[in-house]
Short mmCIF file of C-alpha atoms (C1' of nucleotides) in Angstrom, two decimals:
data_model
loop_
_atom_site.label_atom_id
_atom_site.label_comp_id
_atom_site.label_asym_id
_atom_site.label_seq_id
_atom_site.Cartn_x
_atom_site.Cartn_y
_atom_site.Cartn_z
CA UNK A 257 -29.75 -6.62 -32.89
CA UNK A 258 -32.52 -8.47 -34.86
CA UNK A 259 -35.77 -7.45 -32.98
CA UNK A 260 -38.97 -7.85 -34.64
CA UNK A 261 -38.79 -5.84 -37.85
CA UNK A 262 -35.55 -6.97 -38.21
CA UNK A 263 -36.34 -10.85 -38.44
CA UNK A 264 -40.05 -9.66 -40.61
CA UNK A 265 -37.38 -8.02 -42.92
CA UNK A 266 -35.54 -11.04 -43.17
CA UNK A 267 -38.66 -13.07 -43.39
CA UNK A 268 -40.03 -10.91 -46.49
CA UNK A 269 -36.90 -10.61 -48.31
CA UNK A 270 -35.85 -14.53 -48.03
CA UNK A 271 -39.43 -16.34 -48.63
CA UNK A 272 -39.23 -15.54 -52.14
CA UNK A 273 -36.05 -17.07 -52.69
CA UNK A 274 -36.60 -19.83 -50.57
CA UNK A 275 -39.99 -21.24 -50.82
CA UNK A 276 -40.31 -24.67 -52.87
CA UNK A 277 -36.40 -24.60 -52.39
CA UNK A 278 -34.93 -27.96 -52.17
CA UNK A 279 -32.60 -28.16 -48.89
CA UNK A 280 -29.89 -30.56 -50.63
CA UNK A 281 -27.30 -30.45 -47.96
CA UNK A 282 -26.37 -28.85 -44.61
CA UNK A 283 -23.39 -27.87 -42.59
CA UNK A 284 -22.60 -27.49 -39.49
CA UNK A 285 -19.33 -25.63 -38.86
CA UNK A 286 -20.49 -25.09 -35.19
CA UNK A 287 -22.52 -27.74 -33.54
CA UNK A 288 -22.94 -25.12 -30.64
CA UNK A 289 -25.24 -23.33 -32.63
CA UNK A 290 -27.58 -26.05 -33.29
CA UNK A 291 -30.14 -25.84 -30.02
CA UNK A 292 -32.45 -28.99 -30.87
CA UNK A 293 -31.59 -31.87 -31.22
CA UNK A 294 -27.84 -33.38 -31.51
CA UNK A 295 -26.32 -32.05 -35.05
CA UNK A 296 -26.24 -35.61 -36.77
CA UNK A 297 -30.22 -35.26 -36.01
CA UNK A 298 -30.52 -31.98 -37.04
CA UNK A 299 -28.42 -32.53 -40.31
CA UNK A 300 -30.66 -35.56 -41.14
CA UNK A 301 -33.75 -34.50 -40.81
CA UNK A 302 -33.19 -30.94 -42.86
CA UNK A 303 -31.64 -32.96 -45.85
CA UNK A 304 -33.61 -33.84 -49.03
CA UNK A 305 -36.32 -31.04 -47.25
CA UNK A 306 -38.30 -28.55 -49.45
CA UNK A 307 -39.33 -25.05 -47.11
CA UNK A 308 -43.05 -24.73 -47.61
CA UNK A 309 -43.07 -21.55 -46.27
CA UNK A 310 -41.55 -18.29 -43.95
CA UNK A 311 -43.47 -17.74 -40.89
CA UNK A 312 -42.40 -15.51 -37.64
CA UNK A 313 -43.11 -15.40 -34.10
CA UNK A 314 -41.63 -12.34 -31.72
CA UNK A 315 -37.68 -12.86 -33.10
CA UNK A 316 -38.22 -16.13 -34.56
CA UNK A 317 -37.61 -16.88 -37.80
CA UNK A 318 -39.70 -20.53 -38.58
CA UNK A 319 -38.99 -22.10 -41.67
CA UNK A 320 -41.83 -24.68 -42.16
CA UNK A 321 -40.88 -27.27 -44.31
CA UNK A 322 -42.62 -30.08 -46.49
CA UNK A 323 -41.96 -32.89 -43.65
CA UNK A 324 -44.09 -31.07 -41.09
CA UNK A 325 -40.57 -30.17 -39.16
CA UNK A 326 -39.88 -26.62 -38.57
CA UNK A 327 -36.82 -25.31 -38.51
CA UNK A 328 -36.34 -22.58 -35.83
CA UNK A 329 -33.44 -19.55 -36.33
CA UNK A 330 -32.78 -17.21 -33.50
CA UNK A 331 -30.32 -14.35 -33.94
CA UNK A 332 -29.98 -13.27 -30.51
CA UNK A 333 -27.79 -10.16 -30.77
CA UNK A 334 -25.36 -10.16 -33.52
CA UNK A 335 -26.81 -13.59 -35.97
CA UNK A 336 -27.79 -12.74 -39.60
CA UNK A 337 -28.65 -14.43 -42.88
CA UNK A 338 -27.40 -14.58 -46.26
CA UNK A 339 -27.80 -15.92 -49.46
CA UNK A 340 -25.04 -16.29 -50.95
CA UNK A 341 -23.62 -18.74 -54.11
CA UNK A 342 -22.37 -22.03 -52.99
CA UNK A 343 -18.69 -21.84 -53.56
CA UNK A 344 -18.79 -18.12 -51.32
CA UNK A 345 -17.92 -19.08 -47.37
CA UNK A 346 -18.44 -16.07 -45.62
CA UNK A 347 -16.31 -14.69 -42.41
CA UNK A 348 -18.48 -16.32 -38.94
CA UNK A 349 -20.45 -18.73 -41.11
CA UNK A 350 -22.11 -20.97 -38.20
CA UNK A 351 -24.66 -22.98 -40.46
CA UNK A 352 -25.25 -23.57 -44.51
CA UNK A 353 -28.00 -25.02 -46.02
CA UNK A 354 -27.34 -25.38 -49.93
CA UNK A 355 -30.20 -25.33 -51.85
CA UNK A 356 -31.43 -26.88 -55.06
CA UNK A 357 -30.92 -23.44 -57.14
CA UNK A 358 -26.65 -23.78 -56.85
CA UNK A 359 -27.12 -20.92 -53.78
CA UNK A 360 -26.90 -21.76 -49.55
CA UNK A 361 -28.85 -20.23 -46.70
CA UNK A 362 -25.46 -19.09 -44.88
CA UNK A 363 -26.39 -18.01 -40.96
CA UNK A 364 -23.58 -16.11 -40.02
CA UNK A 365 -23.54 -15.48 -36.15
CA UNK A 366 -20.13 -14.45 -34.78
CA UNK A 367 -21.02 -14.35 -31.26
CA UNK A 368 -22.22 -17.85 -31.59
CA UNK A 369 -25.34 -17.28 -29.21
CA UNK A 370 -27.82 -17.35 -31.97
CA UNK A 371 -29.57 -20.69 -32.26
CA UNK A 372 -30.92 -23.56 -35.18
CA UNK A 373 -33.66 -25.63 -33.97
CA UNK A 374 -35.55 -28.55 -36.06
CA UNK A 375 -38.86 -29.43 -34.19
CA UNK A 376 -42.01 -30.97 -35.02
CA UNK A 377 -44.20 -28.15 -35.31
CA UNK A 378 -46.48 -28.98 -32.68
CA UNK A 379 -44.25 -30.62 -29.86
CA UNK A 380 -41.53 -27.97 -28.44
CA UNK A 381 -38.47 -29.48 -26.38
CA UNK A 382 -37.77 -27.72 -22.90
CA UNK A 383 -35.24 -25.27 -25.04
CA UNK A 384 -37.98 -23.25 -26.60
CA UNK A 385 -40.29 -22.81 -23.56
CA UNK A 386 -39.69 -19.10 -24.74
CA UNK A 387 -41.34 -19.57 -27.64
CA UNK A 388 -44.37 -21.13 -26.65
CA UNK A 389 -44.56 -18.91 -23.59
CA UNK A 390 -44.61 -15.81 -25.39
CA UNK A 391 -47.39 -12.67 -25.57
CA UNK A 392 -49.00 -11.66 -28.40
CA UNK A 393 -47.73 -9.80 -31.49
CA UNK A 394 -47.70 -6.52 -30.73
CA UNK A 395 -50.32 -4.85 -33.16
CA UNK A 396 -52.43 -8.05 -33.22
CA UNK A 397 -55.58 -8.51 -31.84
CA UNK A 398 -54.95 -9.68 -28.58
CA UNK A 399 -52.36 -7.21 -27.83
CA UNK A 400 -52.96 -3.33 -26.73
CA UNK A 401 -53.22 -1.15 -23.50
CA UNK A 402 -55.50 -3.80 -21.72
CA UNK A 403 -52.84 -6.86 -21.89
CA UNK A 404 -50.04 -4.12 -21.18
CA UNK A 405 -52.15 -3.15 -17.96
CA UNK A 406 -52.07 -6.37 -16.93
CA UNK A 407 -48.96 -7.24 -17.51
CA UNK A 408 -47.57 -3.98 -15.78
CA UNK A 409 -50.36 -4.12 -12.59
CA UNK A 410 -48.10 -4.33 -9.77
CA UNK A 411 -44.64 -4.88 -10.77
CA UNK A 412 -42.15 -2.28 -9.39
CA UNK A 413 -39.25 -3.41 -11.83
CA UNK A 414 -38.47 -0.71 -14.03
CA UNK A 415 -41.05 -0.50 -17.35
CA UNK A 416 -38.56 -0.79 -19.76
CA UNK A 417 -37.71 -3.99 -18.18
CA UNK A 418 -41.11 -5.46 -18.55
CA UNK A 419 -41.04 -4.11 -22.25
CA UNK A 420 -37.94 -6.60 -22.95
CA UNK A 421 -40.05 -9.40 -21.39
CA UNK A 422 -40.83 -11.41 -24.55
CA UNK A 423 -43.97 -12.66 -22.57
CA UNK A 424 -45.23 -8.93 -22.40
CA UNK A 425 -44.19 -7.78 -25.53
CA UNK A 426 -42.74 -10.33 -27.86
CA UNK A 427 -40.18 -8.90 -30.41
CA UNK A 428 -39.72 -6.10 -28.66
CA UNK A 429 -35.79 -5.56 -27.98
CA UNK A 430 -33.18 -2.01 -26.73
CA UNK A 431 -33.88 -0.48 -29.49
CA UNK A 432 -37.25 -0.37 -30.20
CA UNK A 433 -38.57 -0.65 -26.39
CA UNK A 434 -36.33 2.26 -25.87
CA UNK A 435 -37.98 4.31 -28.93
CA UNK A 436 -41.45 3.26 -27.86
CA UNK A 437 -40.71 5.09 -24.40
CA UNK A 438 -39.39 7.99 -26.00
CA UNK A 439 -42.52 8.50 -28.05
CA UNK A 440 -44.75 7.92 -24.78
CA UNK A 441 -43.24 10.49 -23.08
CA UNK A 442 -42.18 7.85 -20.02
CA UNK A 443 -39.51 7.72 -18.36
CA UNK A 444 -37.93 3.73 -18.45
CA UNK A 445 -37.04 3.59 -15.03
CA UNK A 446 -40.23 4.23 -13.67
CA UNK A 447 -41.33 1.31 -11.49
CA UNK A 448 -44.03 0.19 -14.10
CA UNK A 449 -47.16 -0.83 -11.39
CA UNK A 450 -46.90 2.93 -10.86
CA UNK A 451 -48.24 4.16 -14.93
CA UNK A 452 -51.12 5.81 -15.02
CA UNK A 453 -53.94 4.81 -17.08
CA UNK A 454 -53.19 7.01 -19.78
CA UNK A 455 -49.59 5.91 -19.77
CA UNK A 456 -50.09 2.70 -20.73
CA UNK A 457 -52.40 3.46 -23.49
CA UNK A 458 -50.39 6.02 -25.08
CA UNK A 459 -47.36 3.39 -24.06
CA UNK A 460 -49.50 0.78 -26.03
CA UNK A 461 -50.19 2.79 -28.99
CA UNK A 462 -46.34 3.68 -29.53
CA UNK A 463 -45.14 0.51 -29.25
CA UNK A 464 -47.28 -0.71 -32.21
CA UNK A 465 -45.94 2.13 -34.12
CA UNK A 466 -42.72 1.92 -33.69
CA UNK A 467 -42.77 -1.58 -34.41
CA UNK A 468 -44.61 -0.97 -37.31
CA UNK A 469 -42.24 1.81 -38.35
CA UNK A 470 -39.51 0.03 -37.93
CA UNK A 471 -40.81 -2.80 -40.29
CA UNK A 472 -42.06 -0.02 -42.83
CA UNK A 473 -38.33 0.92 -42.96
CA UNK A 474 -36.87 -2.32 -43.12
CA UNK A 475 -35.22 -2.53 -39.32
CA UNK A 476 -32.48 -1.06 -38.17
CA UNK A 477 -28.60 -1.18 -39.33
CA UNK A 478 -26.22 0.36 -36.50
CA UNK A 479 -23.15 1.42 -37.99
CA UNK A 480 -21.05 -1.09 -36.17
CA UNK A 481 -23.03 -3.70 -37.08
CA UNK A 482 -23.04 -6.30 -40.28
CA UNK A 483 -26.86 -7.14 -40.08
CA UNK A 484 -27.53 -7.04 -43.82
CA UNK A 485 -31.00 -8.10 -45.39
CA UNK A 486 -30.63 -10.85 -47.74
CA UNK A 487 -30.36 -8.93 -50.36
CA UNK A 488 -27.30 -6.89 -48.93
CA UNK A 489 -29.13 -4.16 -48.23
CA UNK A 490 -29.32 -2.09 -45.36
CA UNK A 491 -32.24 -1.29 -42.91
CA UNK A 492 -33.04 2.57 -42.71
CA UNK A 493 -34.97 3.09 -39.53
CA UNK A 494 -31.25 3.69 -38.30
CA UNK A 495 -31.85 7.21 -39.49
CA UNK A 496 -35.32 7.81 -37.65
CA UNK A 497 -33.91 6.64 -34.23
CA UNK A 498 -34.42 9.61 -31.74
CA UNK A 499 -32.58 8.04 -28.26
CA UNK A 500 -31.24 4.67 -29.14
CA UNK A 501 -27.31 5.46 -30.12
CA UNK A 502 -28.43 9.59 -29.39
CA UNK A 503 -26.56 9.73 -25.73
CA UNK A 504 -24.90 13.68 -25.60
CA UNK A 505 -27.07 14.29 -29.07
CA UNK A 506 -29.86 16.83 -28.76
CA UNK A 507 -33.37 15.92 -28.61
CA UNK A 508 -34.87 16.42 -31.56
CA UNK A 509 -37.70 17.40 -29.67
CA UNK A 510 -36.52 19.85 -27.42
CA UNK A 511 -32.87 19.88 -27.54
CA UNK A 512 -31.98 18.80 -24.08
CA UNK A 513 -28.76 16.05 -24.22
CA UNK A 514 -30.02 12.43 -24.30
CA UNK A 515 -29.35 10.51 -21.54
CA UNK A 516 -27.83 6.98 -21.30
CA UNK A 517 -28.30 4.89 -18.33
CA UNK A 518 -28.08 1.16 -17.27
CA UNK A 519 -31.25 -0.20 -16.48
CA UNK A 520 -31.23 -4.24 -15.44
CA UNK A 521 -27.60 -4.35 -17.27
CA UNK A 522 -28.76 -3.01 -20.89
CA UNK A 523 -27.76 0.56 -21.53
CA UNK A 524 -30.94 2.84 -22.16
CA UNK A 525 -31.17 5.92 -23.79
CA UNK A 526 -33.66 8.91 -23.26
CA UNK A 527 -34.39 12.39 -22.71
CA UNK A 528 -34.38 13.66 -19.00
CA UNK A 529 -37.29 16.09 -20.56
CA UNK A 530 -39.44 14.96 -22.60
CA UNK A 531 -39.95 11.54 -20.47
CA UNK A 532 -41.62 12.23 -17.17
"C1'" DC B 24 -43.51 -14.96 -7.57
"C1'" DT B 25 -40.54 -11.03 -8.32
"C1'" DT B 26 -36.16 -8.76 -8.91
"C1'" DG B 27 -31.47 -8.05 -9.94
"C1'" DT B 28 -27.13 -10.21 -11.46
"C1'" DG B 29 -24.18 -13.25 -13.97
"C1'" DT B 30 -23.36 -16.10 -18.06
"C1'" DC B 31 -23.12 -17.86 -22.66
"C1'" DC B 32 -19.30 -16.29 -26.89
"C1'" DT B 33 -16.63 -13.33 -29.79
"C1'" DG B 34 -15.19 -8.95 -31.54
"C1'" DT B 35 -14.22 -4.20 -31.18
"C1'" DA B 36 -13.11 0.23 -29.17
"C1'" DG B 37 -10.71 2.89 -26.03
"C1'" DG B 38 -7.31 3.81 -22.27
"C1'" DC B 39 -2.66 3.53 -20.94
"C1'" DT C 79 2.22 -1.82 -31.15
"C1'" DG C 80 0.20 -4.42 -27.32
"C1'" DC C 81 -2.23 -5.48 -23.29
"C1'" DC C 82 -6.24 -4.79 -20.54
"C1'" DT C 83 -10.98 -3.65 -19.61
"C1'" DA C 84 -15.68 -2.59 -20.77
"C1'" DC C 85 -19.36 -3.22 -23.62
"C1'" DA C 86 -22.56 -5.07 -27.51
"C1'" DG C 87 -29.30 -5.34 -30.92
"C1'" DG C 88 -30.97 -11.55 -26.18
"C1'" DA C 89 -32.44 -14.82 -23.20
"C1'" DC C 90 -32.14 -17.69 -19.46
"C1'" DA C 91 -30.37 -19.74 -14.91
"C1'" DC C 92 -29.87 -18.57 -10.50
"C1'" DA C 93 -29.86 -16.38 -5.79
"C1'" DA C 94 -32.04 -13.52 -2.48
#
DNA sequence: CTTGTGTCCTGTAGGC
DNA sequence: TGCCTACAGGACACAA
């Protein structure tokens, strides 16, 4: 679940707590979750660590810390974080970091495919080719309909494919890429070499906004899901979804039943009329 | 190179 | 109740 705003909610609500934190100790309750390198490495090199700051890049969480390591969290689809006080041990607790201030960084990740990395901030290990492969931030300077055009120029997979290519539009996962189409007016399984000009811009423009919306509202908590922010709050942009989760609801746009297909094996939602 | 499919792992929901 | 299958917010390896 954790796209983009997701992970900048998690990145706004944590710094506070945890910058000029002291990273006394760490646990590892499932060395599968550590991605880089072997846990006894891992473990070492976080203890006695102060985080320096909260940065994030596409669906990466980077904690930077006072060594010049940085430690890497991916949630993949169902990882979240918590603060919680030390003596707490909470239900699909993968990793803990206790900190100086009698509270631990608890990432709780109960399909196990999120992932803890500890690199040297300027030398990635095969494992996060991902990472340094990926496009720009959507709504930064470098990103908008001209790198869209050339990343869609072409291809005949569908576009809402390409949209979950972190290369093409990092942070970008279902929910949001499925959102951005809605607002476009396109249709996801169009073969995306075939947009028109205009497409893509007005495909560029809603993707920044509904990125941006969804950060304004703090991400997005499905009602199945336990993503909390750190705080144990809820996201709210749940409530302003129009197709994701919508399939046999009305359009709120012009009431026809929204669809739900599977597009590249990830179920997509949208409306058969208001995407052409 | 591009594209579609399977896989990692675990939990949950729904059918029978 | 219990067993079975399908599916889940991601990303990557692999085959064609």
């Amino acid at each position: 679940m954790p796209e983009l705003p997701e992970v900048e909610t998690m990145r706004r609500r944590l710094a506070p707590d945890l910058i000029g934190r002291r990273i006394e100790r760490v646990v590892v309750r499932r060395p599968d979750i550590v991605g880089y390198p072997a846990p006894a490495r891992f473990r070492a090199g976080l203890a006695g660590r102060q985080v320096a700051a909260l940065d994030r890049r596409g669906k990466y969480l980077l904690l930077e810390l006072d060594s010049g390591d940085r430690l890497i969290l991916h949630m993949r689809l169902s990882g979240h974080l918590e603060l919680v006080a030390k003596p707490e041990k909470l239900r699909y607790e993968r990793l803990r970091l206790e900190l100086d201030d009698g509270r631990a960084l608890a990432f709780v990740e109960p399909r196990v495919l999120g992932k803890a990395y500890l690199v040297r901030s300027d030398s990635y290990p095969p494992v996060l080719t991902g990472l340094m492969a990926m496009g720009p931030e959507p709504g930064s300077a470098g990103w908008g309909a001209d790198h869209l055009r050339k990343c869609l120029a072409g291809r005949r997979a569908p576009v809402k494919s390409l949209l979950l290519d972190q290369k093409v539009c990092c942070g970008v996962g279902n929910i949001y890429s499925d959102e951005a189409l809605f607002r476009a007016g396109i249709r996801p399984q169009r073969p995306a070499g075939k947009l028109t000009h205009e497409e893509i811009v007005r495909l560029a423009r809603s993707l920044s906004r509904v990125i941006a919306d969804g950060v304004k509202w703090c991400g997005t908590t499905m009602p199945d899901q336990r993503y909390l922010q750190p705080d144990g709050g809820t996201g709210e942009f749940q409530k302003r979804l129009r197709v994701f989760g919508q399939s046999g609801q009305p359009c709120v746009v012009c009431g026809t039943t929204i669809r739900r297909d599977r597009i590249g094996n990830r179920s997509t939602h949208y409306c058969p009329k208001c995407q052409k």
